[in-house]
Amino acid sequence: MSTLIFGIIASAAAVFSILFSAWQIRQLTQQTAINNGIAAAAAINTSVERLHGIGMLIFQHPHLNRYFFHGADVPEPGEEREQVLTLAHMFADSLDYGLMIKSLAPGTSRYDCWDHYVADMFATSPAIRQVVLDHPSWWQVLAPHLPEPSPPATGPQA
């Protein structure tokens, strides 16, 4: 009889232990999801802060705005060219970082606006395109997002 009682108690303890482990796993899963969300938000915030830093530099030098948002070609050699190319490197670093975070951090993969922003920056900034084309290995996540060059227009054959 005591063996039966001991068996029932042991079985009840095993069932309780399994139920408690399941509850712990559920809590751990919820905590992991929350932590991943917080990490994703922090990573996105860092990406945006990097862009704000570049934006502040452009705000302080508004004549440079056209090279990044209005399609102006890279200026001829001189101080302004150096400023534009330096900012283009900084932009490329930030864009590459944002894309890298989007691909690595759980919870950021659906942050598609970053892809659209990268495409828009390539479309409006020959300077950013140039620095990435000149050194694609420096920005290995960003470089594959470069648009394909347009084929030359062909007129009527004579």
Short mmCIF file of C-alpha atoms in Angstrom, two decimals:
data_model
loop_
_atom_site.label_atom_id
_atom_site.label_comp_id
_atom_site.label_asym_id
_atom_site.label_seq_id
_atom_site.Cartn_x
_atom_site.Cartn_y
_atom_site.Cartn_z
CA MET A 1 0.00 0.00 0.00
CA SER A 2 2.81 2.39 0.88
CA THR A 3 4.36 1.71 -2.52
CA LEU A 4 1.13 2.75 -4.20
CA ILE A 5 0.93 5.95 -2.15
CA PHE A 6 4.58 6.70 -2.85
CA GLY A 7 3.95 6.08 -6.60
CA ILE A 8 0.96 8.44 -6.61
CA ILE A 9 2.94 11.15 -4.80
CA ALA A 10 5.91 10.70 -7.16
CA SER A 11 3.61 10.84 -10.21
CA ALA A 12 1.88 13.96 -8.89
CA ALA A 13 5.28 15.57 -8.27
CA ALA A 14 6.41 14.69 -11.80
CA VAL A 15 3.21 16.14 -13.31
CA PHE A 16 3.58 19.28 -11.18
CA SER A 17 7.23 19.57 -12.22
CA ILE A 18 6.30 19.29 -15.92
CA LEU A 19 3.50 21.85 -15.56
CA PHE A 20 5.82 24.23 -13.69
CA SER A 21 8.51 23.83 -16.39
CA ALA A 22 5.93 24.54 -19.08
CA TRP A 23 4.86 27.70 -17.21
CA GLN A 24 8.52 28.79 -16.90
CA ILE A 25 9.11 28.23 -20.61
CA ARG A 26 6.02 30.29 -21.44
CA GLN A 27 7.24 33.13 -19.22
CA LEU A 28 10.72 32.94 -20.73
CA THR A 29 9.25 33.06 -24.24
CA GLN A 30 7.24 36.16 -23.36
CA GLN A 31 10.27 37.81 -21.76
CA THR A 32 12.41 37.01 -24.80
CA ALA A 33 9.81 38.54 -27.12
CA ILE A 34 9.71 41.70 -25.01
CA ASN A 35 13.52 41.91 -24.90
CA ASN A 36 13.75 41.39 -28.66
CA GLY A 37 11.24 44.20 -29.17
CA ILE A 38 13.20 46.52 -26.92
CA ALA A 39 16.47 45.61 -28.69
CA ALA A 40 14.85 46.22 -32.09
CA ALA A 41 13.56 49.62 -30.97
CA ALA A 42 17.00 50.54 -29.62
CA ALA A 43 18.70 49.45 -32.86
CA ILE A 44 16.26 51.45 -34.98
CA ASN A 45 16.70 54.43 -32.67
CA THR A 46 20.48 54.25 -33.13
CA SER A 47 20.02 54.19 -36.91
CA VAL A 48 17.78 57.23 -36.78
CA GLU A 49 20.14 59.07 -34.42
CA ARG A 50 22.98 58.52 -36.89
CA LEU A 51 20.86 60.10 -39.63
CA HIS A 52 19.92 62.98 -37.35
CA GLY A 53 23.62 63.66 -36.79
CA ILE A 54 24.17 63.94 -40.53
CA GLY A 55 21.00 66.00 -40.87
CA MET A 56 22.34 68.41 -38.27
CA LEU A 57 25.53 68.88 -40.31
CA ILE A 58 23.47 69.60 -43.42
CA PHE A 59 21.26 71.96 -41.39
CA GLN A 60 24.41 73.84 -40.39
CA HIS A 61 25.55 73.94 -44.04
CA PRO A 62 22.29 74.19 -46.03
CA HIS A 63 24.09 74.67 -49.35
CA LEU A 64 25.02 70.94 -49.12
CA ASN A 65 21.36 69.84 -49.04
CA ARG A 66 21.11 69.73 -52.83
CA TYR A 67 23.80 67.04 -53.06
CA PHE A 68 21.81 64.61 -50.97
CA PHE A 69 18.15 65.34 -51.57
CA HIS A 70 17.90 67.12 -54.92
CA GLY A 71 20.14 65.15 -57.29
CA ALA A 72 22.98 67.67 -57.65
CA ASP A 73 26.18 66.19 -59.07
CA VAL A 74 29.31 65.97 -56.94
CA PRO A 75 31.02 69.37 -57.14
CA GLU A 76 34.37 69.96 -58.82
CA PRO A 77 37.55 69.53 -56.75
CA GLY A 78 37.75 71.91 -53.82
CA GLU A 79 36.50 72.38 -50.27
CA GLU A 80 32.83 71.84 -51.10
CA ARG A 81 33.62 68.56 -52.87
CA GLU A 82 35.48 67.33 -49.79
CA GLN A 83 32.53 68.29 -47.57
CA VAL A 84 30.07 66.49 -49.86
CA LEU A 85 32.16 63.32 -50.12
CA THR A 86 32.76 63.25 -46.36
CA LEU A 87 29.02 63.53 -45.72
CA ALA A 88 28.38 60.92 -48.41
CA HIS A 89 30.69 58.51 -46.55
CA MET A 90 28.84 59.25 -43.32
CA PHE A 91 25.48 58.69 -45.05
CA ALA A 92 26.73 55.41 -46.51
CA ASP A 93 27.90 54.29 -43.05
CA SER A 94 24.48 55.08 -41.59
CA LEU A 95 22.54 53.45 -44.41
CA ASP A 96 24.72 50.34 -44.24
CA TYR A 97 24.27 50.17 -40.46
CA GLY A 98 20.49 50.49 -40.76
CA LEU A 99 20.29 47.71 -43.33
CA MET A 100 22.60 45.50 -41.28
CA ILE A 101 20.53 46.00 -38.12
CA LYS A 102 17.36 45.32 -40.09
CA SER A 103 18.76 41.98 -41.23
CA LEU A 104 20.20 40.92 -37.86
CA ALA A 105 18.06 42.20 -35.01
CA PRO A 106 14.92 40.19 -34.29
CA GLY A 107 11.85 42.33 -34.76
CA THR A 108 13.35 44.71 -37.32
CA SER A 109 12.91 42.59 -40.45
CA ARG A 110 9.51 44.13 -41.14
CA TYR A 111 10.98 47.66 -40.94
CA ASP A 112 10.66 48.09 -44.72
CA CYS A 113 10.76 51.87 -44.65
CA TRP A 114 14.54 51.56 -44.31
CA ASP A 115 14.74 49.85 -47.73
CA HIS A 116 12.64 52.64 -49.23
CA TYR A 117 14.81 55.30 -47.61
CA VAL A 118 17.98 53.68 -49.01
CA ALA A 119 16.44 53.55 -52.49
CA ASP A 120 15.40 57.21 -52.24
CA MET A 121 18.85 58.28 -51.06
CA PHE A 122 20.49 56.48 -53.98
CA ALA A 123 17.97 58.10 -56.34
CA THR A 124 18.56 61.65 -55.05
CA SER A 125 22.28 61.60 -54.24
CA PRO A 126 24.92 60.98 -56.89
CA ALA A 127 27.49 61.56 -54.12
CA ILE A 128 26.29 58.59 -52.08
CA ARG A 129 26.10 56.43 -55.21
CA GLN A 130 29.65 57.44 -56.12
CA VAL A 131 31.26 56.63 -52.78
CA VAL A 132 29.51 53.25 -52.60
CA LEU A 133 30.45 52.44 -56.20
CA ASP A 134 34.05 53.48 -55.50
CA HIS A 135 34.31 51.24 -52.42
CA PRO A 136 31.58 48.57 -52.39
CA SER A 137 33.55 46.38 -49.99
CA TRP A 138 33.35 49.13 -47.35
CA TRP A 139 29.56 48.88 -47.32
CA GLN A 140 28.85 45.23 -48.01
CA VAL A 141 25.22 45.37 -46.90
CA LEU A 142 24.47 48.65 -48.69
CA ALA A 143 26.26 48.01 -52.01
CA PRO A 144 23.80 45.34 -53.27
CA HIS A 145 21.02 47.96 -52.98
CA LEU A 146 22.64 50.18 -55.63
CA PRO A 147 20.30 50.63 -58.56
CA GLU A 148 21.30 49.05 -61.83
CA PRO A 149 22.68 51.63 -64.24
CA SER A 150 20.24 52.67 -66.91
CA PRO A 151 21.19 51.61 -70.42
CA PRO A 152 22.13 54.49 -72.69
CA ALA A 153 19.24 55.92 -74.68
CA THR A 154 19.35 54.95 -78.33
CA GLY A 155 17.95 57.18 -80.95
CA PRO A 156 16.72 56.24 -84.39
CA GLN A 157 19.33 54.49 -86.48
CA ALA A 158 20.27 56.33 -89.65
#
